[in-house]
mmCIF file of C-alpha atoms in Angstrom:
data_model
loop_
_atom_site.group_PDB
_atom_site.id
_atom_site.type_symbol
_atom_site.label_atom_id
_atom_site.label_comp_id
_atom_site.label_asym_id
_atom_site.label_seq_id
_atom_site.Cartn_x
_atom_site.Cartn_y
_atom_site.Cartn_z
ATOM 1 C CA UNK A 148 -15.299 10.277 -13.361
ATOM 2 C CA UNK A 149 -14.323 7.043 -15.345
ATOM 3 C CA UNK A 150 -11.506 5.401 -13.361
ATOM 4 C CA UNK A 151 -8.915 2.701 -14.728
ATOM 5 C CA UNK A 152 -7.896 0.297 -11.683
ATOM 6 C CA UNK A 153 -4.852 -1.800 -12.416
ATOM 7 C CA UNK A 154 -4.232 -4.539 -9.839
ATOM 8 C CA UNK A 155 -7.611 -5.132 -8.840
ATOM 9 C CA UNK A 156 -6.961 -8.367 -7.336
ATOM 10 C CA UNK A 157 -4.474 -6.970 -4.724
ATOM 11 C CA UNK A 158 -5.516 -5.960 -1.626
ATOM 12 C CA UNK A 159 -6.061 -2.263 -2.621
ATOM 13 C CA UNK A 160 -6.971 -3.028 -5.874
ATOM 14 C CA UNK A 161 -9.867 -5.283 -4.366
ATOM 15 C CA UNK A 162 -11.282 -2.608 -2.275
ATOM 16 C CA UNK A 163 -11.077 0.046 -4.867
ATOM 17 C CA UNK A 164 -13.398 -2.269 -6.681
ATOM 18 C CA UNK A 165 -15.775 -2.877 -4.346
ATOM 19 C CA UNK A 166 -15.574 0.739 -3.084
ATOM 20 C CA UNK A 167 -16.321 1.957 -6.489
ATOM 21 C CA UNK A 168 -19.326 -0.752 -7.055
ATOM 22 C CA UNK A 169 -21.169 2.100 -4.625
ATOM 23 C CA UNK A 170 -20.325 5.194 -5.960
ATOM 24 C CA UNK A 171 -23.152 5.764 -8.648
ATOM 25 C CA UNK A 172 -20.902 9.098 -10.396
ATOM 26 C CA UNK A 173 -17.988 7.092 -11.386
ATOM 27 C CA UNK A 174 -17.579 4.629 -14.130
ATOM 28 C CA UNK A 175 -14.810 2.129 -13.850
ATOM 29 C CA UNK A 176 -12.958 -1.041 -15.232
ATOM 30 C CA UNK A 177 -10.960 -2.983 -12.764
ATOM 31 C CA UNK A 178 -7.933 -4.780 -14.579
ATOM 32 C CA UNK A 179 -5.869 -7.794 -13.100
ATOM 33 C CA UNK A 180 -2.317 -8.528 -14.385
ATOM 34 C CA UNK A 181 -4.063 -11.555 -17.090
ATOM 35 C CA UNK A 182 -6.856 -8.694 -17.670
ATOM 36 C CA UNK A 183 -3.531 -5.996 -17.975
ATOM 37 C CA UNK A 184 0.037 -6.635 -18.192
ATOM 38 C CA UNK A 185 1.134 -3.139 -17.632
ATOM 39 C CA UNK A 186 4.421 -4.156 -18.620
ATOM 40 C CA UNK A 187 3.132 -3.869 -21.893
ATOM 41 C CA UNK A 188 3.413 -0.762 -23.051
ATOM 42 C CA UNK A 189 1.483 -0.886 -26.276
ATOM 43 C CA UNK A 190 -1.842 -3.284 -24.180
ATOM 44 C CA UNK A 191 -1.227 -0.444 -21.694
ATOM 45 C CA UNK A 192 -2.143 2.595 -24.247
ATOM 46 C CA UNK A 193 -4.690 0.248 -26.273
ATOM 47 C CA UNK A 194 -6.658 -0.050 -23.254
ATOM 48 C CA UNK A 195 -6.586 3.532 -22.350
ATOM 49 C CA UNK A 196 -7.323 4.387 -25.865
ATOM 50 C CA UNK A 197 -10.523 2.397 -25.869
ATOM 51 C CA UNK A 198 -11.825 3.127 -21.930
ATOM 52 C CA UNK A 199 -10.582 7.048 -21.833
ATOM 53 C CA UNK A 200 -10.024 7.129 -18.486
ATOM 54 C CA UNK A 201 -10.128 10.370 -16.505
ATOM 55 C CA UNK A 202 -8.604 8.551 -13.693
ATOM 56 C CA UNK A 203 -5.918 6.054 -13.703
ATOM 57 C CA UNK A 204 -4.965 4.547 -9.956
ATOM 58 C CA UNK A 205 -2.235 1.772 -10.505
ATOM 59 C CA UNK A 206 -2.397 -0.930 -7.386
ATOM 60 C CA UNK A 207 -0.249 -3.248 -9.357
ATOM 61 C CA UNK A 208 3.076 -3.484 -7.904
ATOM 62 C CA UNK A 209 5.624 -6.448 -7.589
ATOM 63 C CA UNK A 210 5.640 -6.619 -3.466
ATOM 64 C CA UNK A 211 7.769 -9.702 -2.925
ATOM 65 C CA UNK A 212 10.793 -7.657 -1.078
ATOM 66 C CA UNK A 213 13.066 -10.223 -0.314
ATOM 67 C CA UNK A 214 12.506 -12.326 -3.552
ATOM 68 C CA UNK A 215 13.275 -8.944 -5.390
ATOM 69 C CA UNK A 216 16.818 -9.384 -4.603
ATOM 70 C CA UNK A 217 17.242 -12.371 -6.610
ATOM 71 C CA UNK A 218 14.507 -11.242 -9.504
ATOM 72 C CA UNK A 219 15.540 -7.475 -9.994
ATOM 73 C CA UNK A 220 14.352 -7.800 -13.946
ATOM 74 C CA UNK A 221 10.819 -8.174 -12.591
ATOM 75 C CA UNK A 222 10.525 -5.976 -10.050
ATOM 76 C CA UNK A 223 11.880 -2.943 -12.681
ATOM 77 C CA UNK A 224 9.317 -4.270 -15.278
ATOM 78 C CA UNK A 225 6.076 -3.936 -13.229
ATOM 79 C CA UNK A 226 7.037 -1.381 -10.503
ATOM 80 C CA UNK A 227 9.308 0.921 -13.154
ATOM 81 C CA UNK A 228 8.057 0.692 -16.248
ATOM 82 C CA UNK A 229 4.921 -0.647 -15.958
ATOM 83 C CA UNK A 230 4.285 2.843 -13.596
ATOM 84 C CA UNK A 231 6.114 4.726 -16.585
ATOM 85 C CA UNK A 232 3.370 3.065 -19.186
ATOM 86 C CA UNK A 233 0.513 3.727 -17.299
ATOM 87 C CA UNK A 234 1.699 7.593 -16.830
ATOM 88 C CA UNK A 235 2.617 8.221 -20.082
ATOM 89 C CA UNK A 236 -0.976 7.001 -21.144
ATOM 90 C CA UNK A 237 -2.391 9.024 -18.895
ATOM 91 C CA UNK A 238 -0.716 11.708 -19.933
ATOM 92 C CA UNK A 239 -1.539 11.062 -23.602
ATOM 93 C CA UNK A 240 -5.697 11.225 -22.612
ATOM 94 C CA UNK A 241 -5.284 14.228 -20.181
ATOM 95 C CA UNK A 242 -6.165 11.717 -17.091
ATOM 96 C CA UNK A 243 -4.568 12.071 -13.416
ATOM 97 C CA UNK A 244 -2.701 9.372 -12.598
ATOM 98 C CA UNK A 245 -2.431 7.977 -8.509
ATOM 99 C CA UNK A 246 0.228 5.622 -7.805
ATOM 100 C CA UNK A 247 0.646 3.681 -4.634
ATOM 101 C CA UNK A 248 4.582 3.645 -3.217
ATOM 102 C CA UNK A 249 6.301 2.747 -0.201
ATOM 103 C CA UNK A 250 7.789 3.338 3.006
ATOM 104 C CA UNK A 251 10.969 1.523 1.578
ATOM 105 C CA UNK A 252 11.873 4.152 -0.564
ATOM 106 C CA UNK A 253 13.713 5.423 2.609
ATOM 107 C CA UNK A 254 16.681 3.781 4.275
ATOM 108 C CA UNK A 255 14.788 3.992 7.998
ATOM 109 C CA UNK A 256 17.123 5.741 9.470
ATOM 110 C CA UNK A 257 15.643 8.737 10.436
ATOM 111 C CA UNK A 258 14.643 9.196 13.981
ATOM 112 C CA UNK A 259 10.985 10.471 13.768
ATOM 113 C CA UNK A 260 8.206 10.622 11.607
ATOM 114 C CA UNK A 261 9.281 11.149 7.539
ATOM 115 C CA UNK A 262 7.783 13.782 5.537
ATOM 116 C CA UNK A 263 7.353 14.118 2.127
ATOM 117 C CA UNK A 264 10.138 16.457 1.597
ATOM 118 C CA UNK A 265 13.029 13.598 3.312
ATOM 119 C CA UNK A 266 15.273 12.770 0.899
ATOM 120 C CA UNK A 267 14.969 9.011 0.012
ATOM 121 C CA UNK A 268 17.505 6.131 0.279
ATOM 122 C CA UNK A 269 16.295 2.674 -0.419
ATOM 123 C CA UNK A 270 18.454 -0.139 0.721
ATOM 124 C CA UNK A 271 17.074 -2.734 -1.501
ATOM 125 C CA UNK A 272 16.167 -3.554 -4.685
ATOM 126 C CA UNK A 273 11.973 -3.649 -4.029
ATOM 127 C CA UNK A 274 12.185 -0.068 -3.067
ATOM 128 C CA UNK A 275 14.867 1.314 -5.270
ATOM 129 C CA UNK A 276 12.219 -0.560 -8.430
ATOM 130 C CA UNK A 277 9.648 1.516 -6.592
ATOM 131 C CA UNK A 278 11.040 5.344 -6.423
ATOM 132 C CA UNK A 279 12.447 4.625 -9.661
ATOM 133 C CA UNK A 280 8.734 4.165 -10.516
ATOM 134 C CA UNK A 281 7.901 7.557 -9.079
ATOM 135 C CA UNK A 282 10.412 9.380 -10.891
ATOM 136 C CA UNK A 283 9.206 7.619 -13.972
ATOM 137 C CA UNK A 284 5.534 9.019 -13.255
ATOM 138 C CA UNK A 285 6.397 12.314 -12.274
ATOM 139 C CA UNK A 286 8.274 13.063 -15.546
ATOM 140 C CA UNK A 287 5.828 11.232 -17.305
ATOM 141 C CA UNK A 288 2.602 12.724 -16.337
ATOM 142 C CA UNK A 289 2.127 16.124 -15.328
ATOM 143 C CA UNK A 290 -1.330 15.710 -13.508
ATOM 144 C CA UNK A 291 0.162 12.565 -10.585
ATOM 145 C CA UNK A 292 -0.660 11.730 -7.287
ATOM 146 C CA UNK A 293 2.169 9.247 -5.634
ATOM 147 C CA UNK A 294 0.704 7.765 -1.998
ATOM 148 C CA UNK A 295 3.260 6.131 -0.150
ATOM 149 C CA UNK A 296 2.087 3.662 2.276
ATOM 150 C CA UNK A 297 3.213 1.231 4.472
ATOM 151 C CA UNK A 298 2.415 -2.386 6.022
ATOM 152 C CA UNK A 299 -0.513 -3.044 4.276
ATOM 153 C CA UNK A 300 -3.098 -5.433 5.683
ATOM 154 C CA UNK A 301 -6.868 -6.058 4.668
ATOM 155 C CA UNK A 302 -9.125 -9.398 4.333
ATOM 156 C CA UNK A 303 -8.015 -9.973 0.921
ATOM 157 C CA UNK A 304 -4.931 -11.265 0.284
ATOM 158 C CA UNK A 305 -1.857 -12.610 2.295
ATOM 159 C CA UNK A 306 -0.878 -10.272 4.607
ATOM 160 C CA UNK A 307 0.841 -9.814 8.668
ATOM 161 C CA UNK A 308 -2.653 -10.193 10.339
ATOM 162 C CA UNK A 309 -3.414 -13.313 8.552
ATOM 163 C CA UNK A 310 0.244 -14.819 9.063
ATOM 164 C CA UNK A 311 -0.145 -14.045 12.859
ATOM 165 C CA UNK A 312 -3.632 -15.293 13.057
ATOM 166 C CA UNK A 313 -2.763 -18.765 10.908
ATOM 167 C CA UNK A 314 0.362 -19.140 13.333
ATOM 168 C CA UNK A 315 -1.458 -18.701 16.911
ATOM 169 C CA UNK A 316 -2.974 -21.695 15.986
ATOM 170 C CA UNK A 317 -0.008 -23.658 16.310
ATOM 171 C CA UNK A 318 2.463 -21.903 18.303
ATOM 172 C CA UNK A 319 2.309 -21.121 22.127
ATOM 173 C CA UNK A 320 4.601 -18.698 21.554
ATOM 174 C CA UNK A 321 5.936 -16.312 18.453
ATOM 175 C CA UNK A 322 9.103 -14.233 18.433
ATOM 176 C CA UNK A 323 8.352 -10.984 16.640
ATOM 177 C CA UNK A 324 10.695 -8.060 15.469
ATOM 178 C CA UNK A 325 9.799 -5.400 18.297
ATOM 179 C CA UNK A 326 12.755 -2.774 16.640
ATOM 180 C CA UNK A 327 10.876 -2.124 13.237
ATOM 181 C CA UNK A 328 8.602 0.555 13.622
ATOM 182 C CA UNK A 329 5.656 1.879 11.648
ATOM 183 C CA UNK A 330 1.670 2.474 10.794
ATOM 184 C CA UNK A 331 -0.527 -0.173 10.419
ATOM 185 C CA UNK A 332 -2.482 0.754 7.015
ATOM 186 C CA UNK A 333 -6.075 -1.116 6.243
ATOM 187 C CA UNK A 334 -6.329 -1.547 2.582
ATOM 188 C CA UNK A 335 -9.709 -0.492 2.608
ATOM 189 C CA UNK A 336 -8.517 3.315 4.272
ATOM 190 C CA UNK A 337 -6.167 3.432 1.329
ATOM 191 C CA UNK A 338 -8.667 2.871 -1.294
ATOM 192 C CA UNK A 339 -10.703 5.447 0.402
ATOM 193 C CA UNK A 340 -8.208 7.990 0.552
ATOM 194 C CA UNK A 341 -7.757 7.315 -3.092
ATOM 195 C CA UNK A 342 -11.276 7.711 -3.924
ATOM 196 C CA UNK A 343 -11.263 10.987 -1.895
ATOM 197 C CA UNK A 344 -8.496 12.360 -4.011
ATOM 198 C CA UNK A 345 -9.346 11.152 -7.250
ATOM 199 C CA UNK A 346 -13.359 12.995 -6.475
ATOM 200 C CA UNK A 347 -11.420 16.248 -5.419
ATOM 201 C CA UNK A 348 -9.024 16.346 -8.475
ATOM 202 C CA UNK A 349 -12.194 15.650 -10.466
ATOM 203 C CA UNK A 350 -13.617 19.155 -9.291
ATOM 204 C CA UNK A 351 -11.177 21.043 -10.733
ATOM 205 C CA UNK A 352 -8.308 21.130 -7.608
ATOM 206 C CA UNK A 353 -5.348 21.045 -9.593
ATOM 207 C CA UNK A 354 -3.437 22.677 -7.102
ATOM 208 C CA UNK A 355 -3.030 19.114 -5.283
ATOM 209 C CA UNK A 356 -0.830 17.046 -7.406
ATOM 210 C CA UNK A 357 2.940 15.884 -5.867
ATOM 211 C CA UNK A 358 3.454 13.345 -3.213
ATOM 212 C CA UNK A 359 1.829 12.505 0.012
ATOM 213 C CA UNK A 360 2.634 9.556 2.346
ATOM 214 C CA UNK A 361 -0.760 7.607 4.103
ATOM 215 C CA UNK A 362 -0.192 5.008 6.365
ATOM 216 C CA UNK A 363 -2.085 4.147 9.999
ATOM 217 C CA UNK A 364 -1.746 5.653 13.247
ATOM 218 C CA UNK A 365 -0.894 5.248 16.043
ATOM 219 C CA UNK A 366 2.536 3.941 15.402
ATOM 220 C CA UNK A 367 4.045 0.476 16.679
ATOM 221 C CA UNK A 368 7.062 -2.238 16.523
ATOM 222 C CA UNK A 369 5.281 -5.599 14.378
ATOM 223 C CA UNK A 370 5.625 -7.359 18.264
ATOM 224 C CA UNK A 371 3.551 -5.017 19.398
ATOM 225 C CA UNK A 372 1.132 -5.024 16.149
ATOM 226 C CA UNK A 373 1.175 -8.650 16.820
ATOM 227 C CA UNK A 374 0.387 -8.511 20.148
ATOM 228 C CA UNK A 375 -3.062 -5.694 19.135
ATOM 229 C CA UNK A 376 -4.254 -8.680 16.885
ATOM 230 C CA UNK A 377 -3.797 -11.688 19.599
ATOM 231 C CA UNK A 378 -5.427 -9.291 21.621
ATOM 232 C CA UNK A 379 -8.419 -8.750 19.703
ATOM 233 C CA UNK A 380 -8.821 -12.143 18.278
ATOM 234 C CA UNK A 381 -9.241 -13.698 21.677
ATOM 235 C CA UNK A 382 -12.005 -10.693 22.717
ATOM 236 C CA UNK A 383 -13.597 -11.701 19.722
ATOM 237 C CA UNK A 384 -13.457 -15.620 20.056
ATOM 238 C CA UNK A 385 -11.665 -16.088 17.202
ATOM 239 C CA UNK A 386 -8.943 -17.501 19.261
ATOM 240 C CA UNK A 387 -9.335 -18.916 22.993
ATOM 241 C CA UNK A 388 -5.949 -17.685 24.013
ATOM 242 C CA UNK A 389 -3.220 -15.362 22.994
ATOM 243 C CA UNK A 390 0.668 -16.762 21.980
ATOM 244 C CA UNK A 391 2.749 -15.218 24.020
ATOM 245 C CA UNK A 392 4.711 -12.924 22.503
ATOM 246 C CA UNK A 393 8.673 -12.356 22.502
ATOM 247 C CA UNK A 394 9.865 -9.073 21.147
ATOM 248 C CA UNK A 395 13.493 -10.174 19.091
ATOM 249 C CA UNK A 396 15.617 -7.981 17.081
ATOM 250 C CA UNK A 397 15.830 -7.545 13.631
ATOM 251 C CA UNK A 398 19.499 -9.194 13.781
ATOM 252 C CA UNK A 399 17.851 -12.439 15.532
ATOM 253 C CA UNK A 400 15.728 -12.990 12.031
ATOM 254 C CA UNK A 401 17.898 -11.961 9.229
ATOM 255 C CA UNK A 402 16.291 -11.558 5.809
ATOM 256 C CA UNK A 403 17.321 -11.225 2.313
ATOM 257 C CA UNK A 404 16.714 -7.730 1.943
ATOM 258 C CA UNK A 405 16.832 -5.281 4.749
ATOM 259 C CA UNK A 406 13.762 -3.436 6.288
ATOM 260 C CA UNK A 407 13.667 0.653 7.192
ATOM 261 C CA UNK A 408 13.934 0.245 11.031
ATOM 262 C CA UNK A 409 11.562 3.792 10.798
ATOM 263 C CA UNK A 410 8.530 3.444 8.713
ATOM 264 C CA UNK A 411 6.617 6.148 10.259
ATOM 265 C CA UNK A 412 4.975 8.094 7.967
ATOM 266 C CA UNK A 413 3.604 11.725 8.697
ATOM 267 C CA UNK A 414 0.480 11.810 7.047
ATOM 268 C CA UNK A 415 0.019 15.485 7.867
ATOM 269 C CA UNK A 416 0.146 16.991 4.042
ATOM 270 C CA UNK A 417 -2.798 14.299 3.102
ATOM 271 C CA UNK A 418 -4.687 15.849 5.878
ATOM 272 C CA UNK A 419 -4.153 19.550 5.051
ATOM 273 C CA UNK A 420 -4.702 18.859 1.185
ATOM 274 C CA UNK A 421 -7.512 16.697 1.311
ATOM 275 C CA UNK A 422 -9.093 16.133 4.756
ATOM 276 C CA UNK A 423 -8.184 12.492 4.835
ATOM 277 C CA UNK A 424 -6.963 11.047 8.124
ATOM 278 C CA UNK A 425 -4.383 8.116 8.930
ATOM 279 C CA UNK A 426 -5.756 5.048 8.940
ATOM 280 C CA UNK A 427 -7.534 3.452 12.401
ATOM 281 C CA UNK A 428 -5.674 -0.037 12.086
ATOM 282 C CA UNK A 429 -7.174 -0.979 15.381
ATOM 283 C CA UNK A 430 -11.006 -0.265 14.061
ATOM 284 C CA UNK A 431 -10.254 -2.045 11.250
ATOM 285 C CA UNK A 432 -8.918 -5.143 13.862
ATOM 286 C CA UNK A 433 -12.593 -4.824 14.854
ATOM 287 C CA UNK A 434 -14.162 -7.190 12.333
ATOM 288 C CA UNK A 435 -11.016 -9.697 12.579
ATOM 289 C CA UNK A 436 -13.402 -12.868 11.883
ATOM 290 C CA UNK A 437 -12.956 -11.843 8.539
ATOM 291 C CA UNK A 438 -9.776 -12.491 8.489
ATOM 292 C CA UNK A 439 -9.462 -15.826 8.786
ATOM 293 C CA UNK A 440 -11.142 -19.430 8.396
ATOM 294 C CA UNK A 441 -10.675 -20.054 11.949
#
């Protein structure tokens, strides 16, 4: 197996690499956006050329969803056609491409969990840049995995656990959304479940390729998310007390873009397909020292 990582300085991206670093059967090279511009289309295929990647797992995405109002260009370039280069290479070397999505591609609407088959509806411009990125891989590459995921935390990178852990330290109390719901996903369960799929489509299980959704379980409001990693942090020592915590609505802290109210994911077809479970956000809260300087 001789996987291409693009992104490898995200948060997925970084634990793909070190995931990899142990796995003696795979070869890899671990590209950041100065090592890779996928954007590039002809650096894109040059690279691919010379590596020969069976596996190609973009984690580069542009993930700034408000500022992607404002800088729609951008987010196209990297989360369209950067996916669109990167599939169309693979396609051109006979690799299997796996590209990370989103929860936004849906308007968050629906009352339960989605499925892969729900129709999608983004309401902004960061996840209309990213299903337009799926298309552009599906059409592109015959042999594609696209994960969607959603609220994405790990101990690389800025993320809500180290926002809510950097403001306990000054605030007695936080008001948090508590009417946005969703999974918790570890970055480090996503790059495993990638690694699981890209070693089972490197036996020979071509019967596995479409869409699957990944995210953590069991589902919560970011109040009460908020309220897990207090909770934890003080067990721990990390913090002698806890903020207290005020549940507000999403109308009480308007943003530039809007967020899915729903961002539950069923991660049922990932199961069935693969034997991968949801992500345990709150074993991965277990080691929360590591998130922070404190």
């Amino acid at each position: 197996m001789r996987v291409l990582i693009t992104g490898s300085k995200g948060q997925v991206g970084h634990c793909l690499t070190e995931q990899l670093r142990n796995y003696t059967d795979a070869q890899f090279l671990a590209l950041d956006s100065k090592g890779l511009d996928i954007t590039d289309q002809s650096a894109v295929q040059a690279v691919v050329n010379e590596f020969k990647p069976t596996i190609i797992i973009n984690a580069a995405a542009y993930t700034a969803v408000d500022r992607a109002e404002d800088e729609s260009d951008l987010a196209y370039a990297i989360n369209r056609d950067g996916a669109k280069y990167l599939a169309e290479a693979a396609q051109s070397v006979n690799a299997v491409i796996l590209h990370i999505s989103t929860d936004y591609v849906f308007s968050g609407d629906k009352e339960g969990m989605y499925t892969e088959a729900d129709l999608t509806s983004p309401q902004g411009i960061y996840g209309e840049s990213k299903l337009a990125g799926e298309k552009a891989v599906i059409e592109a590459c015959s042999r594609h995995i696209i994960l969607r995921t959603a609220w994405v935390f790990g101990e690389h990178g800025n993320n809500f656990v180290k926002i809510m852990l950097r403001l306990a330290k000054t605030h007695d109390t936080l008001g948090i959304v508590g009417d946005q719901f969703g999974g918790p996903t570890y970055a480090g369960d996503i790059a495993s479940a990638l690694v699981t799929v890209a070693k089972t489509l490197s036996n020979g299980d071509n019967d596995k390729y479409g869409i699957y959704h990944y995210s953590g379980f069991p589902h919560v409001s970011w109040s009460q998310f908020a309220q897990a990693i207090f909770d934890e942090a003080v067990q721990q020592t990390v913090l002698k007390q806890s903020p207290v915590v005020n549940s507000i609505t999403t109308a009480d802290y308007p943003t530039p873009a809007k967020r899915p109210a729903n961002s539950k994911l069923s991660t049922t077809l990932i199961k069935d397909k693969f034997g991968v479970n949801a992500s345990d956000w709150k074993a991965a809260l277990q080691n929360i020292k590591a998130y922070t300087n404190i």
